[in-house]
């Protein structure tokens, strides 16, 4: 069962009014179903200030713990409000088909009363991430809070003024495509990944970036996540400071505007926004920040539903189709083709958006396949970063030399 099951009629009924007397009640029921322990939380407000509950279902009999507090508990009021906002955000995300939860669900504060309805909140997997993308997202939440304390947003905003100017990421992709007749290449500076482990042992980000540039890459993507991809913002900064001219994409799991400002101070020209993690409203808001900072945004989707959402958001120029599910790691390059067929493909062409085919591209045949499907750019990591000479790796990937010389 999903984390939050919206409004359910529970087999719980108001019974003897003498049992519990309070306006707010929070009930935890621990029950055991064929040895499988579940923790459920039921939150509700009764229409009257006096009520009681009694579990009716036979399998709800094990233990019933009831805690209560009064609405007048002002000290708790802020915490309750925060909890409500969190719940609202969760519900909004679920309504958009977003399966990734942004943080582990916190326990309802004492005294919390839901709206005038019964809700069943299943806590089965509230404390552990369900897949790698969720794990990374939860970790980002903690990481960003910590980084923000060390380097507050106000300070970053000032630092942005001294950042090197942005370069035209989208323009570079268009030019490359015109120059070569092939999809523009975003070459990824990637040391490791959770799905593939270490890709390159003696990893020198600047050396790789320079080789990519020589090999004819239009733009570069630099992984900045440290824990899961062994990247770092310092790599972005080092590549920019080394004089690499290709525009740079900051490859980060963005969950907070702070990361976008940080990317800009390190010399990024574009950032990635992952639709599987962000709501429509968040994407819209983050796009505005990108625009203000002169950054391009690559908005990544990996299924029809996300593509539909993204097509409904104004102002997106670059859409990435990830052939790798970040939830299951499954790679299938026909994903790019499938998402570009039909109505979605038509809308993309009508809006003149640039589609980037992402992940799992290894051969000239793969490139031709996604190009025929309609992509105008590709994002490639593994197949070229693994080569002892990444410059030659690019020629191998495209089946010919695409460098400027
Ligand atoms: O190494 P590959 O299979 O060529 O994939 C590159 C890139 O698409 C992949 O690294 C990627 C696509 N979207 C992401 C989001 C986060 C981290 C990584 C990614």
Coordinates of C-alpha atoms and ligand atoms in Angstrom, one line a residue:
X1 CA 0.0 0.0 0.0
X2 CA 1.3 3.5 -0.7
X3 CA 2.4 5.8 2.1
X4 CA -0.7 7.8 2.4
X5 CA -4.1 6.4 1.4
X6 CA -6.4 9.3 0.9
X7 CA -9.6 9.4 2.9
X8 CA -10.7 6.0 3.9
X9 CA -13.6 4.7 5.8
X10 CA -12.0 2.7 8.5
X11 CA -13.7 -0.1 10.4
X12 CA -13.5 2.1 13.5
X13 CA -16.6 3.5 15.0
X14 CA -17.5 6.0 17.6
X15 CA -18.6 4.1 20.5
X16 CA -18.9 4.8 24.2
X17 CA -18.4 8.5 24.8
X18 CA -16.9 7.9 28.1
X19 CA -13.8 6.2 26.8
X20 CA -11.7 9.1 25.7
X21 CA -12.6 12.8 26.1
X22 CA -10.6 15.2 24.1
X23 CA -10.9 17.3 20.9
X24 CA -7.8 15.9 19.2
X25 CA -6.8 12.3 19.2
X26 CA -4.0 10.5 17.6
X27 CA -4.3 6.8 17.5
X28 CA -1.6 4.3 16.8
X29 CA -2.6 0.8 16.1
X30 CA 0.0 -1.9 15.9
X31 CA -1.3 -5.0 14.5
X32 CA 0.2 -8.2 13.4
X33 CA -1.1 -9.9 10.3
X34 CA 0.3 -13.4 9.8
X35 CA 3.5 -12.4 11.5
X36 CA 4.0 -9.2 9.4
X37 CA 4.2 -6.2 11.7
X38 CA 2.6 -3.1 10.5
X39 CA 2.4 0.3 12.2
X40 CA -0.6 2.3 11.2
X41 CA -1.6 5.7 12.2
X42 CA -5.0 7.1 12.1
X43 CA -5.5 10.7 12.5
X44 CA -8.9 12.3 12.8
X45 CA -11.0 15.0 14.3
X46 CA -14.4 14.1 15.4
X47 CA -17.1 16.5 14.6
X48 CA -17.8 16.9 18.3
X49 CA -15.3 17.5 21.0
X50 CA -16.2 14.3 22.8
X51 CA -15.9 11.0 21.2
X52 CA -14.2 7.7 21.5
X53 CA -13.1 5.0 19.2
X54 CA -13.2 1.4 19.2
X55 CA -11.5 -0.9 16.8
X56 CA -14.1 -3.1 15.1
X57 CA -12.0 -5.3 12.9
X58 CA -11.0 -8.5 14.5
X59 CA -7.4 -8.2 13.3
X60 CA -7.0 -4.8 14.9
X61 CA -7.2 -6.3 18.3
X62 CA -3.6 -6.5 19.4
X63 CA -2.9 -3.2 20.9
X64 CA -4.4 0.2 20.8
X65 CA -2.5 3.1 22.0
X66 CA -4.2 6.5 22.3
X67 CA -2.6 9.8 22.9
X68 CA -4.3 13.1 23.0
X69 CA -3.7 16.7 23.6
X70 CA -5.7 19.8 23.5
X71 CA -5.8 22.2 20.5
X72 CA -4.8 24.9 22.9
X73 CA -1.3 23.5 23.1
X74 CA 0.3 26.6 21.5
X75 CA 3.8 25.3 21.8
X76 CA 3.0 22.6 19.4
X77 CA 1.0 24.7 17.0
X78 CA 3.9 25.5 14.7
X79 CA 5.0 21.9 14.5
X80 CA 1.5 21.0 13.6
X81 CA 1.3 23.6 10.8
X82 CA 4.6 22.3 9.4
X83 CA 3.3 18.8 9.5
X84 CA 0.2 19.9 7.6
X85 CA 2.3 21.6 4.9
X86 CA 4.4 18.5 4.6
X87 CA 1.3 16.3 4.2
X88 CA -0.1 18.7 1.7
X89 CA 3.1 18.6 -0.4
X90 CA 3.1 14.8 -0.3
X91 CA -0.5 14.7 -1.5
X92 CA 0.2 17.2 -4.3
X93 CA 3.1 15.1 -5.5
X94 CA 1.1 11.9 -5.3
X95 CA -1.7 13.6 -7.3
X96 CA 0.9 14.3 -10.1
X97 CA 2.0 10.7 -10.1
X98 CA 5.3 11.4 -8.4
X99 CA 6.3 8.2 -6.6
X100 CA 9.5 9.6 -5.1
X101 CA 8.9 10.9 -1.5
X102 CA 11.1 13.9 -0.6
X103 CA 11.9 12.9 2.9
X104 CA 11.1 10.2 5.4
X105 CA 7.7 10.9 6.8
X106 CA 7.8 12.4 10.2
X107 CA 5.5 11.3 12.9
X108 CA 2.3 13.4 13.4
X109 CA 2.9 15.8 16.2
X110 CA 0.9 15.2 19.3
X111 CA -2.3 17.0 19.1
X112 CA -2.5 16.9 15.3
X113 CA -5.9 16.5 14.0
X114 CA -6.6 15.9 10.4
X115 CA -9.3 17.5 8.5
X116 CA -12.9 16.4 9.3
X117 CA -12.4 13.0 7.8
X118 CA -10.8 9.7 8.6
X119 CA -7.5 9.0 7.1
X120 CA -5.4 6.0 7.1
X121 CA -1.7 6.7 7.1
X122 CA 0.3 3.6 6.5
X123 CA 3.7 3.8 8.0
X124 CA 5.0 0.5 6.7
X125 CA 7.9 1.9 4.7
X126 CA 7.9 5.5 6.0
X127 CA 11.4 5.1 7.4
X128 CA 13.2 3.5 4.6
X129 CA 13.6 4.6 1.0
X130 CA 11.9 2.4 -1.6
X131 CA 14.5 2.8 -4.3
X132 CA 17.8 4.5 -5.1
X133 CA 16.3 7.7 -6.4
X134 CA 14.3 8.1 -3.2
X135 CA 17.4 7.3 -1.1
X136 CA 19.4 9.9 -2.9
X137 CA 16.6 12.5 -2.6
X138 CA 16.3 11.9 1.1
X139 CA 20.0 12.2 1.5
X140 CA 20.0 15.5 -0.5
X141 CA 17.5 17.0 1.8
X142 CA 19.8 16.4 4.8
X143 CA 23.0 17.4 2.8
X144 CA 21.5 20.6 1.5
X145 CA 20.3 21.7 5.0
X146 CA 23.8 21.1 6.3
X147 CA 25.5 23.0 3.4
X148 CA 23.0 25.8 3.8
X149 CA 24.2 26.3 7.4
X150 CA 27.8 26.6 6.3
X151 CA 27.0 28.8 3.3
X152 CA 23.7 30.5 3.6
X153 CA 21.6 31.5 0.6
X154 CA 22.2 35.2 1.1
X155 CA 26.0 34.7 0.9
X156 CA 25.6 32.5 -2.2
X157 CA 23.4 35.2 -3.9
X158 CA 26.2 37.7 -3.4
X159 CA 28.8 35.2 -4.7
X160 CA 26.8 34.7 -7.8
X161 CA 27.6 38.3 -8.8
X162 CA 31.3 37.3 -9.1
X163 CA 30.7 34.1 -11.0
X164 CA 32.0 33.7 -14.5
X165 CA 29.4 34.7 -17.1
X166 CA 27.0 32.0 -18.4
X167 CA 27.5 30.5 -21.9
X168 CA 24.7 29.5 -24.2
X169 CA 24.1 25.8 -23.5
X170 CA 21.1 25.4 -25.8
X171 CA 22.8 27.4 -28.6
X172 CA 25.9 25.2 -28.4
X173 CA 23.8 22.1 -28.9
X174 CA 22.0 23.6 -31.9
X175 CA 25.3 24.7 -33.5
X176 CA 26.8 21.3 -33.0
X177 CA 23.9 19.6 -34.7
X178 CA 24.1 22.0 -37.6
X179 CA 27.9 21.5 -37.8
X180 CA 27.9 17.7 -37.8
X181 CA 24.5 16.6 -38.8
X182 CA 24.5 14.5 -35.7
X183 CA 22.9 15.1 -32.3
X184 CA 24.9 17.6 -30.3
X185 CA 26.9 15.8 -27.6
X186 CA 26.7 16.5 -23.9
X187 CA 29.7 14.5 -22.6
X188 CA 29.5 13.5 -19.0
X189 CA 32.4 13.7 -16.5
X190 CA 31.4 10.8 -14.3
X191 CA 33.6 8.8 -12.0
X192 CA 31.1 6.3 -10.7
X193 CA 27.4 5.6 -10.4
X194 CA 25.3 3.5 -8.1
X195 CA 24.3 1.2 -10.9
X196 CA 27.8 0.7 -12.5
X197 CA 30.2 1.3 -9.6
X198 CA 33.5 2.9 -10.5
X199 CA 33.8 3.7 -14.1
X200 CA 37.2 5.3 -14.1
X201 CA 39.9 4.6 -11.5
X202 CA 42.4 7.4 -12.1
X203 CA 39.8 10.0 -12.5
X204 CA 41.0 13.5 -13.5
X205 CA 38.0 15.6 -14.2
X206 CA 39.8 18.4 -15.9
X207 CA 41.8 16.1 -18.2
X208 CA 38.6 14.3 -19.2
X209 CA 36.8 17.5 -19.8
X210 CA 39.6 18.8 -22.0
X211 CA 39.7 15.5 -24.0
X212 CA 35.9 15.7 -24.5
X213 CA 36.2 19.2 -25.8
X214 CA 38.9 18.2 -28.2
X215 CA 36.8 15.3 -29.3
X216 CA 34.0 17.7 -30.4
X217 CA 31.6 17.6 -27.5
X218 CA 29.2 20.6 -27.7
X219 CA 28.6 20.7 -23.9
X220 CA 29.8 18.9 -20.8
X221 CA 27.8 17.4 -17.9
X222 CA 29.6 17.3 -14.6
X223 CA 28.3 15.1 -11.8
X224 CA 28.4 17.0 -8.5
X225 CA 26.9 14.5 -6.2
X226 CA 29.6 13.1 -4.0
X227 CA 28.0 10.3 -2.1
X228 CA 26.5 8.3 -4.9
X229 CA 28.5 9.4 -8.0
X230 CA 31.8 10.4 -6.4
X231 CA 31.5 13.8 -8.0
X232 CA 31.7 17.3 -6.6
X233 CA 31.0 20.9 -7.1
X234 CA 34.8 21.4 -7.0
X235 CA 35.0 19.4 -10.2
X236 CA 32.7 21.9 -11.9
X237 CA 34.7 24.8 -10.6
X238 CA 38.0 23.2 -11.7
X239 CA 36.8 22.5 -15.2
X240 CA 35.5 26.0 -15.6
X241 CA 38.6 27.5 -14.2
X242 CA 40.8 25.4 -16.5
X243 CA 39.4 27.4 -19.4
X244 CA 37.2 24.7 -21.0
X245 CA 34.9 26.5 -23.4
X246 CA 32.0 24.0 -23.7
X247 CA 29.0 25.1 -21.6
X248 CA 28.7 23.1 -18.4
X249 CA 25.7 21.3 -17.0
X250 CA 25.6 20.8 -13.3
X251 CA 24.4 17.2 -12.8
X252 CA 22.8 17.4 -9.4
X253 CA 19.7 16.1 -7.7
X254 CA 18.1 19.5 -7.3
X255 CA 15.6 19.7 -4.5
X256 CA 16.3 23.2 -3.3
X257 CA 17.0 26.6 -5.0
X258 CA 20.2 26.7 -2.9
X259 CA 21.8 24.1 -5.2
X260 CA 21.1 26.2 -8.3
X261 CA 22.7 29.2 -6.8
X262 CA 25.6 27.1 -5.7
X263 CA 25.9 25.6 -9.2
X264 CA 26.1 29.1 -10.7
X265 CA 28.8 30.2 -8.3
X266 CA 30.9 27.3 -9.5
X267 CA 30.6 28.3 -13.1
X268 CA 27.6 26.1 -14.3
X269 CA 25.7 27.2 -17.4
X270 CA 22.9 24.8 -17.0
X271 CA 21.3 22.6 -14.4
X272 CA 19.3 19.4 -14.4
X273 CA 15.7 19.2 -13.0
X274 CA 14.3 15.7 -12.5
X275 CA 10.6 15.5 -13.0
X276 CA 10.4 12.2 -11.1
X277 CA 11.3 14.2 -8.0
X278 CA 9.8 17.6 -8.4
X279 CA 6.2 18.8 -8.7
X280 CA 5.0 21.0 -11.5
X281 CA 5.0 24.0 -9.2
X282 CA 8.6 23.3 -8.1
X283 CA 9.8 22.9 -11.7
X284 CA 8.1 26.2 -12.6
X285 CA 9.7 28.0 -9.6
X286 CA 13.1 26.5 -10.2
X287 CA 12.9 27.4 -13.9
X288 CA 12.3 31.0 -12.9
X289 CA 15.4 31.0 -10.8
X290 CA 17.4 29.5 -13.6
X291 CA 16.2 32.2 -15.9
X292 CA 17.1 34.9 -13.5
X293 CA 20.6 33.5 -13.2
X294 CA 21.0 33.0 -17.0
X295 CA 21.1 29.2 -16.7
X296 CA 19.5 26.7 -19.1
X297 CA 17.5 23.9 -17.5
X298 CA 17.5 20.4 -18.7
X299 CA 14.2 18.9 -17.5
X300 CA 14.5 15.1 -17.3
X301 CA 11.6 12.7 -17.8
X302 CA 11.5 8.9 -18.1
X303 CA 8.0 8.0 -18.8
X304 CA 4.8 9.2 -20.6
X305 CA 3.3 10.7 -17.5
X306 CA 6.3 12.9 -16.7
X307 CA 6.6 13.9 -20.4
X308 CA 2.9 15.0 -20.3
X309 CA 3.5 17.0 -17.2
X310 CA 6.6 18.7 -18.6
X311 CA 4.8 19.6 -21.8
X312 CA 2.2 21.4 -19.7
X313 CA 4.8 23.7 -18.1
X314 CA 5.7 26.9 -19.9
X315 CA 9.2 27.9 -20.9
X316 CA 11.0 24.6 -21.1
X317 CA 13.4 24.5 -24.0
X318 CA 15.4 21.3 -23.2
X319 CA 13.8 18.0 -22.3
X320 CA 15.9 15.0 -21.5
X321 CA 14.5 11.5 -21.9
X322 CA 16.4 9.2 -19.6
X323 CA 16.6 5.6 -20.9
X324 CA 17.6 4.5 -17.4
X325 CA 15.0 4.3 -14.8
X326 CA 16.5 5.9 -11.7
X327 CA 14.2 3.7 -9.6
X328 CA 15.1 0.3 -11.1
X329 CA 18.3 1.1 -13.1
X330 CA 16.8 -0.7 -16.0
X331 CA 18.1 0.8 -19.3
X332 CA 16.2 0.6 -22.5
X333 CA 17.0 3.0 -25.3
X334 CA 13.6 2.4 -27.0
X335 CA 12.2 4.5 -24.2
X336 CA 13.4 7.6 -26.1
X337 CA 11.6 6.4 -29.2
X338 CA 8.4 5.5 -27.4
X339 CA 8.1 8.9 -25.6
X340 CA 8.6 10.7 -28.9
X341 CA 5.9 9.0 -30.7
X342 CA 2.3 10.2 -31.0
X343 CA 0.9 13.4 -29.5
X344 CA 3.8 14.2 -27.2
X345 CA 6.2 14.0 -30.2
X346 CA 4.0 16.3 -32.1
X347 CA 3.8 18.9 -29.4
X348 CA 7.6 18.8 -29.0
X349 CA 8.1 19.5 -32.6
X350 CA 5.5 22.2 -32.6
X351 CA 7.2 23.9 -29.7
X352 CA 10.7 23.4 -31.3
X353 CA 12.0 21.9 -28.0
X354 CA 15.3 20.2 -28.0
X355 CA 15.1 16.6 -26.8
X356 CA 18.2 15.1 -25.3
X357 CA 18.5 11.3 -25.4
X358 CA 20.1 10.2 -22.1
X359 CA 21.9 7.1 -20.9
X360 CA 22.8 3.7 -22.3
X361 CA 24.2 5.0 -25.6
X362 CA 27.3 3.0 -26.8
X363 CA 27.5 2.7 -30.5
X364 CA 26.9 4.7 -33.8
X365 CA 23.9 2.5 -34.2
X366 CA 22.5 3.7 -30.9
X367 CA 23.1 7.3 -31.9
X368 CA 21.4 6.8 -35.3
X369 CA 18.5 5.1 -33.5
X370 CA 17.7 7.9 -31.1
X371 CA 18.4 10.5 -33.8
X372 CA 15.8 8.8 -36.0
X373 CA 13.4 9.0 -33.0
X374 CA 13.8 12.7 -33.0
X375 CA 16.5 13.7 -30.5
X376 CA 18.7 16.6 -31.3
X377 CA 21.2 16.0 -28.6
X378 CA 22.6 13.1 -26.5
X379 CA 23.9 12.8 -23.0
X380 CA 26.6 10.2 -22.8
X381 CA 28.8 9.1 -19.8
X382 CA 29.8 5.5 -19.4
X383 CA 30.7 4.6 -23.0
X384 CA 33.1 7.5 -23.4
X385 CA 34.4 8.1 -19.9
X386 CA 35.6 4.5 -19.7
X387 CA 37.9 4.8 -22.7
X388 CA 41.6 5.3 -22.0
X389 CA 41.3 8.1 -24.5
X390 CA 37.9 9.8 -24.1
X391 CA 38.6 11.9 -27.2
X392 CA 38.8 8.8 -29.4
X393 CA 35.9 7.4 -27.4
X394 CA 33.7 10.2 -29.0
X395 CA 34.8 9.3 -32.5
X396 CA 34.0 5.7 -31.7
X397 CA 30.6 6.5 -30.4
X398 CA 29.6 8.5 -33.5
X399 CA 31.4 6.3 -36.0
X400 CA 33.5 9.3 -37.2
X401 CA 35.6 12.2 -36.0
X402 CA 33.3 15.1 -35.0
X403 CA 36.0 17.3 -33.6
X404 CA 36.4 20.8 -35.0
X405 CA 39.7 20.0 -36.7
Ligands
LIG1 O1 26.5 6.8 -18.3 P1 25.4 6.8 -19.3 O2 24.6 5.5 -19.3 O3 25.8 7.2 -20.7 O4 24.4 7.9 -18.8 C1 24.7 9.3 -18.7 C2 23.6 10.1 -18.1 O5 22.5 10.0 -18.9 C3 23.3 9.6 -16.7 O6 24.4 9.7 -15.9 C4 22.1 10.3 -16.0 C5 21.0 10.7 -16.6 N1 20.2 11.4 -15.7 C6 20.8 11.4 -14.5 C7 20.4 11.9 -13.3 C8 21.2 11.8 -12.2 C9 22.5 11.1 -12.4 C10 22.9 10.6 -13.5 C11 22.1 10.7 -14.6

